[in-house]
mmCIF file of C-alpha atoms in Angstrom:
data_model
loop_
_atom_site.group_PDB
_atom_site.id
_atom_site.type_symbol
_atom_site.label_atom_id
_atom_site.label_comp_id
_atom_site.label_asym_id
_atom_site.label_seq_id
_atom_site.Cartn_x
_atom_site.Cartn_y
_atom_site.Cartn_z
ATOM 1 C CA UNK A 1 17.556 -3.294 7.189
ATOM 2 C CA UNK A 2 20.344 -0.843 8.017
ATOM 3 C CA UNK A 3 21.563 1.518 5.273
ATOM 4 C CA UNK A 4 24.110 3.847 6.849
ATOM 5 C CA UNK A 5 27.006 3.914 4.376
ATOM 6 C CA UNK A 6 27.815 6.985 2.341
ATOM 7 C CA UNK A 7 26.621 6.945 -1.270
ATOM 8 C CA UNK A 8 29.019 7.139 -4.172
ATOM 9 C CA UNK A 9 28.439 10.005 -6.595
ATOM 10 C CA UNK A 10 30.384 10.730 -9.776
ATOM 11 C CA UNK A 11 30.257 13.786 -12.018
ATOM 12 C CA UNK A 12 30.391 11.565 -15.110
ATOM 13 C CA UNK A 13 27.527 9.254 -16.106
ATOM 14 C CA UNK A 14 26.976 7.184 -19.231
ATOM 15 C CA UNK A 15 24.107 4.911 -18.121
ATOM 16 C CA UNK A 16 20.967 4.796 -16.011
ATOM 17 C CA UNK A 17 19.903 1.330 -14.837
ATOM 18 C CA UNK A 18 22.121 -0.195 -17.510
ATOM 19 C CA UNK A 19 20.764 1.865 -20.410
ATOM 20 C CA UNK A 20 22.683 4.565 -22.283
ATOM 21 C CA UNK A 21 21.847 8.127 -21.231
ATOM 22 C CA UNK A 22 22.586 9.421 -24.729
ATOM 23 C CA UNK A 23 20.312 6.808 -26.298
ATOM 24 C CA UNK A 24 17.520 7.548 -23.811
ATOM 25 C CA UNK A 25 17.810 11.229 -24.698
ATOM 26 C CA UNK A 26 17.761 10.457 -28.411
ATOM 27 C CA UNK A 27 14.690 8.201 -28.116
ATOM 28 C CA UNK A 28 12.587 10.258 -25.705
ATOM 29 C CA UNK A 29 13.978 13.782 -26.074
ATOM 30 C CA UNK A 30 14.887 16.194 -23.302
ATOM 31 C CA UNK A 31 14.114 17.193 -20.661
ATOM 32 C CA UNK A 32 12.964 13.752 -19.511
ATOM 33 C CA UNK A 33 12.592 12.141 -16.099
ATOM 34 C CA UNK A 34 13.865 8.559 -15.973
ATOM 35 C CA UNK A 35 13.026 6.214 -13.079
ATOM 36 C CA UNK A 36 14.702 2.955 -12.062
ATOM 37 C CA UNK A 37 11.990 0.558 -10.819
ATOM 38 C CA UNK A 38 14.536 -1.680 -9.079
ATOM 39 C CA UNK A 39 15.604 1.206 -6.818
ATOM 40 C CA UNK A 40 12.010 1.711 -5.695
ATOM 41 C CA UNK A 41 11.566 -1.999 -4.970
ATOM 42 C CA UNK A 42 14.727 -2.017 -2.861
ATOM 43 C CA UNK A 43 13.649 0.969 -0.807
ATOM 44 C CA UNK A 44 10.276 -0.617 -0.032
ATOM 45 C CA UNK A 45 12.104 -3.779 1.016
ATOM 46 C CA UNK A 46 14.362 -1.736 3.317
ATOM 47 C CA UNK A 47 11.338 -1.011 5.511
ATOM 48 C CA UNK A 48 9.931 -4.539 5.772
ATOM 49 C CA UNK A 49 10.266 -4.570 9.584
ATOM 50 C CA UNK A 50 7.328 -2.169 9.826
ATOM 51 C CA UNK A 51 3.873 -3.715 9.689
ATOM 52 C CA UNK A 52 2.844 -1.412 6.861
ATOM 53 C CA UNK A 53 4.735 0.788 4.425
ATOM 54 C CA UNK A 54 2.391 3.580 3.314
ATOM 55 C CA UNK A 55 3.751 5.591 0.404
ATOM 56 C CA UNK A 56 3.231 9.360 0.541
ATOM 57 C CA UNK A 57 2.384 9.633 -3.133
ATOM 58 C CA UNK A 58 2.700 13.423 -3.193
ATOM 59 C CA UNK A 59 6.426 12.728 -3.725
ATOM 60 C CA UNK A 60 5.733 11.225 -7.175
ATOM 61 C CA UNK A 61 2.201 10.266 -8.151
ATOM 62 C CA UNK A 62 2.630 9.150 -11.766
ATOM 63 C CA UNK A 63 0.420 6.103 -12.319
ATOM 64 C CA UNK A 64 3.246 3.790 -13.381
ATOM 65 C CA UNK A 65 5.253 4.704 -10.270
ATOM 66 C CA UNK A 66 2.219 4.038 -8.051
ATOM 67 C CA UNK A 67 1.863 0.681 -9.782
ATOM 68 C CA UNK A 68 5.481 -0.215 -8.968
ATOM 69 C CA UNK A 69 4.787 0.719 -5.342
ATOM 70 C CA UNK A 70 1.603 -1.399 -5.316
ATOM 71 C CA UNK A 71 3.293 -4.427 -6.846
ATOM 72 C CA UNK A 72 5.971 -4.259 -4.167
ATOM 73 C CA UNK A 73 3.453 -4.467 -1.352
ATOM 74 C CA UNK A 74 3.142 -0.878 -0.099
ATOM 75 C CA UNK A 75 -0.154 0.933 0.404
ATOM 76 C CA UNK A 76 -0.715 4.661 -0.165
ATOM 77 C CA UNK A 77 -1.444 7.971 1.469
ATOM 78 C CA UNK A 78 -3.432 10.570 -0.457
ATOM 79 C CA UNK A 79 -3.625 14.309 0.226
ATOM 80 C CA UNK A 80 -6.255 15.262 -2.373
ATOM 81 C CA UNK A 81 -9.226 13.894 -4.247
ATOM 82 C CA UNK A 82 -6.978 13.587 -7.290
ATOM 83 C CA UNK A 83 -4.518 11.396 -5.396
ATOM 84 C CA UNK A 84 -7.367 9.181 -4.165
ATOM 85 C CA UNK A 85 -8.498 8.773 -7.761
ATOM 86 C CA UNK A 86 -4.942 7.967 -8.858
ATOM 87 C CA UNK A 87 -4.695 5.224 -6.234
ATOM 88 C CA UNK A 88 -8.027 3.746 -7.315
ATOM 89 C CA UNK A 89 -6.928 3.928 -10.963
ATOM 90 C CA UNK A 90 -3.898 1.688 -10.380
ATOM 91 C CA UNK A 91 -5.888 -0.950 -8.505
ATOM 92 C CA UNK A 92 -5.879 -0.012 -4.823
ATOM 93 C CA UNK A 93 -9.162 -0.929 -3.162
ATOM 94 C CA UNK A 94 -10.958 1.750 -1.127
ATOM 95 C CA UNK A 95 -11.443 -0.515 1.898
ATOM 96 C CA UNK A 96 -9.305 -3.094 3.697
ATOM 97 C CA UNK A 97 -7.186 -3.780 6.742
ATOM 98 C CA UNK A 98 -4.944 -1.882 6.893
ATOM 99 C CA UNK A 99 -6.738 0.679 4.719
ATOM 100 C CA UNK A 100 -5.159 0.564 1.250
ATOM 101 C CA UNK A 101 -5.782 4.316 0.866
ATOM 102 C CA UNK A 102 -5.740 6.887 3.672
ATOM 103 C CA UNK A 103 -6.745 10.495 3.056
ATOM 104 C CA UNK A 104 -4.423 12.733 5.111
ATOM 105 C CA UNK A 105 -4.996 16.466 5.036
ATOM 106 C CA UNK A 106 -5.749 19.569 7.074
ATOM 107 C CA UNK A 107 -8.965 20.313 5.194
ATOM 108 C CA UNK A 108 -11.649 18.664 3.116
ATOM 109 C CA UNK A 109 -12.380 20.437 -0.101
ATOM 110 C CA UNK A 110 -15.865 19.522 -1.245
ATOM 111 C CA UNK A 111 -14.750 16.904 -3.776
ATOM 112 C CA UNK A 112 -12.459 15.140 -1.292
ATOM 113 C CA UNK A 113 -15.194 14.979 1.362
ATOM 114 C CA UNK A 114 -17.682 13.490 -1.084
ATOM 115 C CA UNK A 115 -15.152 10.929 -2.283
ATOM 116 C CA UNK A 116 -14.121 9.839 1.226
ATOM 117 C CA UNK A 117 -17.749 9.440 2.297
ATOM 118 C CA UNK A 118 -18.944 7.662 -0.840
ATOM 119 C CA UNK A 119 -15.947 5.351 -1.337
ATOM 120 C CA UNK A 120 -15.389 4.546 2.356
ATOM 121 C CA UNK A 121 -11.873 6.013 2.325
ATOM 122 C CA UNK A 122 -10.204 6.065 5.741
ATOM 123 C CA UNK A 123 -9.572 9.621 6.914
ATOM 124 C CA UNK A 124 -6.629 11.008 8.891
ATOM 125 C CA UNK A 125 -7.985 14.286 10.277
ATOM 126 C CA UNK A 126 -5.558 17.200 10.552
ATOM 127 C CA UNK A 127 -7.952 19.806 11.957
ATOM 128 C CA UNK A 128 -10.968 19.941 14.286
ATOM 129 C CA UNK A 129 -13.191 21.159 11.434
ATOM 130 C CA UNK A 130 -12.443 17.975 9.494
ATOM 131 C CA UNK A 131 -13.879 15.913 12.333
ATOM 132 C CA UNK A 132 -17.140 17.892 12.270
ATOM 133 C CA UNK A 133 -17.419 17.862 8.475
ATOM 134 C CA UNK A 134 -16.755 14.142 8.237
ATOM 135 C CA UNK A 135 -18.798 13.239 11.302
ATOM 136 C CA UNK A 136 -21.977 14.858 9.996
ATOM 137 C CA UNK A 137 -21.695 12.739 6.832
ATOM 138 C CA UNK A 138 -20.203 9.497 8.133
ATOM 139 C CA UNK A 139 -21.651 8.696 11.548
ATOM 140 C CA UNK A 140 -19.927 5.864 13.404
ATOM 141 C CA UNK A 141 -16.900 5.473 11.132
ATOM 142 C CA UNK A 142 -13.290 4.974 12.261
ATOM 143 C CA UNK A 143 -10.794 7.826 11.912
ATOM 144 C CA UNK A 144 -7.168 8.660 12.576
ATOM 145 C CA UNK A 145 -5.986 11.933 14.108
ATOM 146 C CA UNK A 146 -2.859 13.687 12.906
ATOM 147 C CA UNK A 147 -1.358 15.431 15.913
ATOM 148 C CA UNK A 148 1.050 18.375 15.891
ATOM 149 C CA UNK A 149 3.097 17.671 19.040
ATOM 150 C CA UNK A 150 4.209 21.291 19.393
ATOM 151 C CA UNK A 151 7.660 20.945 17.840
ATOM 152 C CA UNK A 152 9.080 20.223 14.407
ATOM 153 C CA UNK A 153 12.208 19.591 12.396
ATOM 154 C CA UNK A 154 13.162 19.837 8.725
ATOM 155 C CA UNK A 155 16.121 20.253 6.367
ATOM 156 C CA UNK A 156 14.484 23.605 5.527
ATOM 157 C CA UNK A 157 11.979 25.734 7.415
ATOM 158 C CA UNK A 158 9.671 25.104 4.465
ATOM 159 C CA UNK A 159 9.705 21.348 5.167
ATOM 160 C CA UNK A 160 9.125 21.663 8.914
ATOM 161 C CA UNK A 161 5.659 20.221 9.584
ATOM 162 C CA UNK A 162 5.457 20.578 13.364
ATOM 163 C CA UNK A 163 5.404 23.401 15.872
ATOM 164 C CA UNK A 164 3.298 26.525 16.196
ATOM 165 C CA UNK A 165 4.343 27.957 12.829
ATOM 166 C CA UNK A 166 3.177 24.870 10.970
ATOM 167 C CA UNK A 167 -0.344 24.610 9.570
ATOM 168 C CA UNK A 168 -0.242 20.815 9.800
ATOM 169 C CA UNK A 169 -2.027 18.603 12.266
ATOM 170 C CA UNK A 170 -4.246 19.064 15.304
ATOM 171 C CA UNK A 171 -2.518 21.129 17.971
ATOM 172 C CA UNK A 172 -1.691 18.782 20.859
ATOM 173 C CA UNK A 173 -3.503 20.947 23.397
ATOM 174 C CA UNK A 174 -6.756 20.571 21.423
ATOM 175 C CA UNK A 175 -6.802 16.778 21.638
ATOM 176 C CA UNK A 176 -9.466 16.607 24.365
ATOM 177 C CA UNK A 177 -11.786 18.883 22.389
ATOM 178 C CA UNK A 178 -11.282 16.779 19.253
ATOM 179 C CA UNK A 179 -12.101 13.585 21.136
ATOM 180 C CA UNK A 180 -15.348 15.172 22.301
ATOM 181 C CA UNK A 181 -16.137 16.167 18.726
ATOM 182 C CA UNK A 182 -15.480 12.637 17.498
ATOM 183 C CA UNK A 183 -17.670 11.169 20.240
ATOM 184 C CA UNK A 184 -20.498 13.512 19.238
ATOM 185 C CA UNK A 185 -20.713 11.722 15.873
ATOM 186 C CA UNK A 186 -19.862 8.241 17.087
ATOM 187 C CA UNK A 187 -16.503 8.409 15.327
ATOM 188 C CA UNK A 188 -13.988 5.954 16.766
ATOM 189 C CA UNK A 189 -10.391 7.181 16.964
ATOM 190 C CA UNK A 190 -8.440 4.047 16.074
ATOM 191 C CA UNK A 191 -5.212 5.606 14.841
ATOM 192 C CA UNK A 192 -2.728 8.364 15.572
ATOM 193 C CA UNK A 193 -0.255 9.969 13.191
ATOM 194 C CA UNK A 194 2.681 12.292 13.823
ATOM 195 C CA UNK A 195 5.047 13.790 11.275
ATOM 196 C CA UNK A 196 7.283 16.703 12.273
ATOM 197 C CA UNK A 197 9.205 17.317 9.048
ATOM 198 C CA UNK A 198 11.526 16.165 6.318
ATOM 199 C CA UNK A 199 14.979 14.949 7.314
ATOM 200 C CA UNK A 200 14.093 13.880 10.849
ATOM 201 C CA UNK A 201 17.069 12.593 12.848
ATOM 202 C CA UNK A 202 17.043 10.058 15.689
ATOM 203 C CA UNK A 203 17.193 12.705 18.420
ATOM 204 C CA UNK A 204 14.047 14.406 17.158
ATOM 205 C CA UNK A 205 12.497 11.011 16.471
ATOM 206 C CA UNK A 206 12.857 10.039 20.119
ATOM 207 C CA UNK A 207 10.902 13.175 21.044
ATOM 208 C CA UNK A 208 8.155 12.218 18.593
ATOM 209 C CA UNK A 209 7.977 8.703 20.026
ATOM 210 C CA UNK A 210 7.525 10.142 23.508
ATOM 211 C CA UNK A 211 4.827 12.530 22.312
ATOM 212 C CA UNK A 212 3.052 9.723 20.456
ATOM 213 C CA UNK A 213 3.031 7.518 23.534
ATOM 214 C CA UNK A 214 1.561 10.240 25.747
ATOM 215 C CA UNK A 215 -1.050 11.123 23.124
ATOM 216 C CA UNK A 216 -2.103 7.501 22.694
ATOM 217 C CA UNK A 217 -2.493 7.102 26.444
ATOM 218 C CA UNK A 218 -4.692 10.204 26.468
ATOM 219 C CA UNK A 219 -6.913 8.784 23.711
ATOM 220 C CA UNK A 220 -7.113 5.339 25.291
ATOM 221 C CA UNK A 221 -7.392 1.733 24.132
ATOM 222 C CA UNK A 222 -9.454 2.542 21.033
ATOM 223 C CA UNK A 223 -6.052 3.164 19.417
ATOM 224 C CA UNK A 224 -4.963 0.151 17.375
ATOM 225 C CA UNK A 225 -2.648 1.854 14.871
ATOM 226 C CA UNK A 226 0.173 4.365 15.134
ATOM 227 C CA UNK A 227 1.890 5.991 12.166
ATOM 228 C CA UNK A 228 5.438 7.265 12.406
ATOM 229 C CA UNK A 229 4.828 9.695 9.550
ATOM 230 C CA UNK A 230 7.545 10.156 6.960
ATOM 231 C CA UNK A 231 10.563 12.375 6.568
ATOM 232 C CA UNK A 232 13.127 9.604 6.159
ATOM 233 C CA UNK A 233 16.184 11.364 4.741
ATOM 234 C CA UNK A 234 18.297 10.234 1.824
ATOM 235 C CA UNK A 235 21.824 11.459 1.095
ATOM 236 C CA UNK A 236 22.186 14.007 -1.665
ATOM 237 C CA UNK A 237 25.910 14.537 -1.075
ATOM 238 C CA UNK A 238 28.860 12.190 -0.557
ATOM 239 C CA UNK A 239 29.395 13.330 3.032
ATOM 240 C CA UNK A 240 25.810 12.453 3.992
ATOM 241 C CA UNK A 241 24.632 9.037 5.163
ATOM 242 C CA UNK A 242 21.454 7.022 5.240
ATOM 243 C CA UNK A 243 19.486 6.980 8.461
ATOM 244 C CA UNK A 244 20.110 3.978 10.725
ATOM 245 C CA UNK A 245 16.864 2.153 9.972
ATOM 246 C CA UNK A 246 17.368 -0.446 12.683
ATOM 247 C CA UNK A 247 17.698 2.279 15.310
ATOM 248 C CA UNK A 248 14.758 4.132 13.742
ATOM 249 C CA UNK A 249 12.572 1.030 13.940
ATOM 250 C CA UNK A 250 13.768 0.140 17.450
ATOM 251 C CA UNK A 251 12.599 3.505 18.823
ATOM 252 C CA UNK A 252 9.144 3.099 17.374
ATOM 253 C CA UNK A 253 8.864 -0.594 18.215
ATOM 254 C CA UNK A 254 9.679 0.132 21.851
ATOM 255 C CA UNK A 255 6.905 2.741 21.875
ATOM 256 C CA UNK A 256 4.529 0.253 20.287
ATOM 257 C CA UNK A 257 5.365 -2.425 22.868
ATOM 258 C CA UNK A 258 4.759 -0.097 25.804
ATOM 259 C CA UNK A 259 1.362 0.829 24.392
ATOM 260 C CA UNK A 260 0.498 -2.834 23.847
ATOM 261 C CA UNK A 261 1.280 -3.535 27.492
ATOM 262 C CA UNK A 262 -0.967 -0.642 28.574
ATOM 263 C CA UNK A 263 -3.860 -1.445 26.239
ATOM 264 C CA UNK A 264 -3.605 -5.287 26.290
ATOM 265 C CA UNK A 265 -4.015 -5.573 22.531
ATOM 266 C CA UNK A 266 -1.852 -5.433 19.423
ATOM 267 C CA UNK A 267 -0.762 -2.067 17.996
ATOM 268 C CA UNK A 268 -0.153 -1.849 14.251
ATOM 269 C CA UNK A 269 2.961 0.149 13.298
ATOM 270 C CA UNK A 270 3.036 2.093 10.029
ATOM 271 C CA UNK A 271 5.697 4.193 8.373
ATOM 272 C CA UNK A 272 4.850 6.754 5.681
ATOM 273 C CA UNK A 273 7.858 7.436 3.455
ATOM 274 C CA UNK A 274 7.674 9.482 0.283
ATOM 275 C CA UNK A 275 11.068 10.790 -0.716
ATOM 276 C CA UNK A 276 12.861 7.727 0.694
ATOM 277 C CA UNK A 277 11.107 5.367 -1.704
ATOM 278 C CA UNK A 278 11.458 7.300 -4.949
ATOM 279 C CA UNK A 279 14.070 10.087 -4.788
ATOM 280 C CA UNK A 280 17.096 7.994 -5.720
ATOM 281 C CA UNK A 281 15.204 6.211 -8.494
ATOM 282 C CA UNK A 282 14.741 9.401 -10.496
ATOM 283 C CA UNK A 283 17.029 11.221 -12.939
ATOM 284 C CA UNK A 284 16.317 14.347 -14.967
ATOM 285 C CA UNK A 285 18.140 14.286 -18.308
ATOM 286 C CA UNK A 286 18.650 17.717 -19.862
ATOM 287 C CA UNK A 287 20.625 18.868 -22.874
ATOM 288 C CA UNK A 288 23.264 21.592 -22.668
ATOM 289 C CA UNK A 289 22.040 24.339 -24.990
ATOM 290 C CA UNK A 290 24.525 27.110 -24.201
ATOM 291 C CA UNK A 291 27.947 27.437 -22.579
ATOM 292 C CA UNK A 292 28.723 31.022 -21.693
ATOM 293 C CA UNK A 293 31.115 33.142 -19.660
ATOM 294 C CA UNK A 294 29.886 35.980 -17.478
ATOM 295 C CA UNK A 295 33.104 37.613 -16.241
ATOM 296 C CA UNK A 296 34.771 34.874 -14.153
ATOM 297 C CA UNK A 297 31.705 32.625 -14.107
ATOM 298 C CA UNK A 298 31.111 29.764 -16.528
ATOM 299 C CA UNK A 299 27.463 28.812 -17.096
ATOM 300 C CA UNK A 300 25.978 25.618 -18.495
ATOM 301 C CA UNK A 301 22.437 26.477 -19.585
ATOM 302 C CA UNK A 302 20.111 23.521 -20.010
ATOM 303 C CA UNK A 303 16.755 22.924 -21.676
ATOM 304 C CA UNK A 304 15.347 22.038 -18.222
ATOM 305 C CA UNK A 305 14.540 24.681 -15.628
ATOM 306 C CA UNK A 306 12.750 25.111 -12.346
ATOM 307 C CA UNK A 307 9.541 24.433 -14.253
ATOM 308 C CA UNK A 308 10.834 20.848 -14.264
ATOM 309 C CA UNK A 309 12.679 20.654 -10.923
ATOM 310 C CA UNK A 310 11.722 23.302 -8.382
ATOM 311 C CA UNK A 311 13.532 22.020 -5.285
ATOM 312 C CA UNK A 312 16.675 24.166 -5.734
ATOM 313 C CA UNK A 313 14.731 27.417 -6.084
ATOM 314 C CA UNK A 314 12.268 26.450 -3.319
ATOM 315 C CA UNK A 315 14.664 25.139 -0.682
ATOM 316 C CA UNK A 316 18.162 25.710 -2.023
ATOM 317 C CA UNK A 317 18.295 21.929 -2.357
ATOM 318 C CA UNK A 318 21.467 20.242 -3.531
ATOM 319 C CA UNK A 319 21.160 17.587 -6.242
ATOM 320 C CA UNK A 320 24.106 15.536 -7.467
ATOM 321 C CA UNK A 321 24.838 16.164 -11.133
ATOM 322 C CA UNK A 322 26.750 14.366 -13.829
ATOM 323 C CA UNK A 323 27.715 15.126 -17.402
ATOM 324 C CA UNK A 324 27.127 12.701 -20.254
ATOM 325 C CA UNK A 325 29.220 13.409 -23.338
ATOM 326 C CA UNK A 326 27.394 13.160 -26.641
ATOM 327 C CA UNK A 327 30.679 11.840 -28.092
ATOM 328 C CA UNK A 328 32.026 9.186 -25.740
ATOM 329 C CA UNK A 329 35.779 9.072 -25.389
ATOM 330 C CA UNK A 330 36.298 12.801 -25.765
ATOM 331 C CA UNK A 331 39.031 14.020 -23.439
ATOM 332 C CA UNK A 332 37.754 16.662 -21.010
ATOM 333 C CA UNK A 333 38.962 18.618 -18.037
ATOM 334 C CA UNK A 334 36.833 19.656 -15.069
ATOM 335 C CA UNK A 335 35.508 23.174 -14.505
ATOM 336 C CA UNK A 336 33.754 25.020 -11.708
ATOM 337 C CA UNK A 337 30.434 25.896 -13.310
ATOM 338 C CA UNK A 338 27.020 27.333 -12.575
ATOM 339 C CA UNK A 339 24.174 25.237 -13.961
ATOM 340 C CA UNK A 340 20.991 27.018 -14.970
ATOM 341 C CA UNK A 341 17.909 26.631 -17.091
ATOM 342 C CA UNK A 342 16.133 28.406 -19.954
ATOM 343 C CA UNK A 343 13.546 30.406 -18.025
ATOM 344 C CA UNK A 344 13.285 34.182 -18.054
ATOM 345 C CA UNK A 345 13.909 34.265 -14.319
ATOM 346 C CA UNK A 346 17.150 35.007 -12.471
ATOM 347 C CA UNK A 347 16.363 32.293 -9.945
ATOM 348 C CA UNK A 348 16.422 29.583 -12.614
ATOM 349 C CA UNK A 349 19.656 28.120 -11.271
ATOM 350 C CA UNK A 350 20.095 24.486 -10.225
ATOM 351 C CA UNK A 351 23.338 25.137 -8.331
ATOM 352 C CA UNK A 352 22.069 27.449 -5.625
ATOM 353 C CA UNK A 353 21.869 27.420 -1.852
ATOM 354 C CA UNK A 354 18.938 28.332 0.369
ATOM 355 C CA UNK A 355 18.327 32.048 0.167
ATOM 356 C CA UNK A 356 19.058 32.112 -3.575
ATOM 357 C CA UNK A 357 22.835 32.306 -3.294
ATOM 358 C CA UNK A 358 24.427 31.013 -6.491
ATOM 359 C CA UNK A 359 26.978 28.227 -6.050
ATOM 360 C CA UNK A 360 29.380 26.450 -8.378
ATOM 361 C CA UNK A 361 29.796 22.776 -9.136
ATOM 362 C CA UNK A 362 32.843 20.929 -10.396
ATOM 363 C CA UNK A 363 31.754 19.211 -13.611
ATOM 364 C CA UNK A 364 33.448 17.917 -16.762
ATOM 365 C CA UNK A 365 33.879 20.446 -19.545
ATOM 366 C CA UNK A 366 30.732 20.298 -21.656
ATOM 367 C CA UNK A 367 29.666 21.462 -25.067
ATOM 368 C CA UNK A 368 26.301 22.237 -26.592
ATOM 369 C CA UNK A 369 24.695 18.867 -27.302
ATOM 370 C CA UNK A 370 26.127 17.129 -24.247
ATOM 371 C CA UNK A 371 23.798 16.186 -21.408
ATOM 372 C CA UNK A 372 23.577 16.987 -17.719
ATOM 373 C CA UNK A 373 21.893 14.368 -15.559
ATOM 374 C CA UNK A 374 20.387 15.770 -12.369
ATOM 375 C CA UNK A 375 20.206 12.894 -9.913
ATOM 376 C CA UNK A 376 18.045 12.012 -6.892
ATOM 377 C CA UNK A 377 15.211 13.771 -8.733
ATOM 378 C CA UNK A 378 12.463 11.194 -8.289
ATOM 379 C CA UNK A 379 10.815 12.942 -5.339
ATOM 380 C CA UNK A 380 9.188 16.362 -5.672
ATOM 381 C CA UNK A 381 10.430 16.602 -9.229
ATOM 382 C CA UNK A 382 7.802 16.072 -11.907
ATOM 383 C CA UNK A 383 4.946 16.526 -9.414
ATOM 384 C CA UNK A 384 6.011 20.119 -8.811
ATOM 385 C CA UNK A 385 6.373 20.841 -12.516
ATOM 386 C CA UNK A 386 4.711 23.886 -14.058
ATOM 387 C CA UNK A 387 4.072 25.517 -17.406
ATOM 388 C CA UNK A 388 5.935 28.704 -16.530
ATOM 389 C CA UNK A 389 7.094 30.499 -19.706
ATOM 390 C CA UNK A 390 4.601 28.231 -21.526
ATOM 391 C CA UNK A 391 7.029 25.342 -21.243
ATOM 392 C CA UNK A 392 5.508 21.872 -21.728
ATOM 393 C CA UNK A 393 5.728 19.311 -18.937
ATOM 394 C CA UNK A 394 8.564 16.831 -19.403
ATOM 395 C CA UNK A 395 8.283 13.235 -20.526
ATOM 396 C CA UNK A 396 8.640 10.410 -18.011
ATOM 397 C CA UNK A 397 10.279 7.020 -18.615
ATOM 398 C CA UNK A 398 10.371 3.924 -16.403
ATOM 399 C CA UNK A 399 13.200 1.411 -16.695
ATOM 400 C CA UNK A 400 12.149 -2.043 -15.520
ATOM 401 C CA UNK A 401 13.829 -5.371 -16.257
ATOM 402 C CA UNK A 402 16.203 -3.673 -18.677
ATOM 403 C CA UNK A 403 13.440 -2.090 -20.766
ATOM 404 C CA UNK A 404 12.604 1.616 -21.066
ATOM 405 C CA UNK A 405 8.883 2.405 -21.084
ATOM 406 C CA UNK A 406 7.376 5.796 -21.870
ATOM 407 C CA UNK A 407 4.972 6.330 -18.964
ATOM 408 C CA UNK A 408 4.029 9.936 -19.732
ATOM 409 C CA UNK A 409 4.419 11.552 -23.129
ATOM 410 C CA UNK A 410 5.809 15.051 -23.338
ATOM 411 C CA UNK A 411 3.110 17.693 -23.167
ATOM 412 C CA UNK A 412 2.322 19.253 -26.538
ATOM 413 C CA UNK A 413 1.294 22.824 -27.289
ATOM 414 C CA UNK A 414 -2.241 21.567 -27.921
ATOM 415 C CA UNK A 415 -2.210 20.021 -24.440
ATOM 416 C CA UNK A 416 -0.957 23.315 -23.051
ATOM 417 C CA UNK A 417 -3.861 25.392 -24.359
ATOM 418 C CA UNK A 418 -6.551 22.699 -24.473
ATOM 419 C CA UNK A 419 -8.667 24.213 -21.683
ATOM 420 C CA UNK A 420 -8.273 27.854 -22.716
ATOM 421 C CA UNK A 421 -10.665 29.971 -24.736
ATOM 422 C CA UNK A 422 -10.912 33.486 -26.172
ATOM 423 C CA UNK A 423 -14.351 35.026 -25.559
ATOM 424 C CA UNK A 424 -16.238 36.667 -28.427
ATOM 425 C CA UNK A 425 -13.595 35.717 -30.960
ATOM 426 C CA UNK A 426 -14.872 36.404 -34.518
#
């Protein structure tokens, strides 16, 4: 189960999952997201020690990707009515043990509440108001509570999901009140969930395990399921490593065993990865459309921008990049370059650090018509896409068993304006 070795990244790439980058670009156009199904299957298998792998589909909710997840034995988490409907659309059943779909959120909008009540979707409540709203409609059902233990951790402050500056979860000091609320409606608290942020390390994880154990003891033996949350990191740079999954599991399993001894019944152990399952499977192929000098800076400007991949502008996130030459065999040297997109926005730079500071990347010398492949783009890539500057959403392609399948066609202009209207137009 352990994956602790450093990844190997190169700034040259000719293939993705055995297929030619240039040919993929020619067939499907650019910008296009390409996913390697085998990578997803391997990441699900990495976590087989846990009783249940529950995919946080907000990372990448395209139907074909959810279907790969389903076929590899993982269940799903949903954070909206739309995500519940996506899970149902690919064949997940609304009920089962463990629940195939869990709705995890800090609020119910009206559609999500109706859907959870009508379709018997298990609910992971992230606020006291959710307990009241669900309880008045679903007397006697089982629920899970998402607890904010009072501390958090993340690779960016924007990905920190614990502590008093986070909106997520039920504040740990309000647990007793929430148990009284649940009892008022006959709701049985059978599960607990804690997630403190993206990029959690083992030191912070040990704190979460301790907080989970104390919370479970406060709730009592009605607890039959604990969820570790997500946040499993993946390496984006060569000097980063995978988390020690055996040590990660051992911490949680020890917590589980202590609770089993206290409660005298089995405790089901879930993990809820998002990024870990899909990030490395995804590649964004973009064409170089301009190469320009600005004083001492050399820019590669692509036909993809932060409307396609927002992580760099949101978090200053680093993504490995590689150049694919349109003419293989061309001799090139390497340059320190700034990689940006087409948008009328100064922040449309892929090589930036948190705070918006522009950085450079050492890449092969490129020409207009060559391609830049932005790697580890399978998580929080397409799902955060927008139509800024009236740009269409990118195409998506899945490579499985050596075949490339178009799983989402590129958005057309008609798609872009389909739901718009001009009042009183003559």
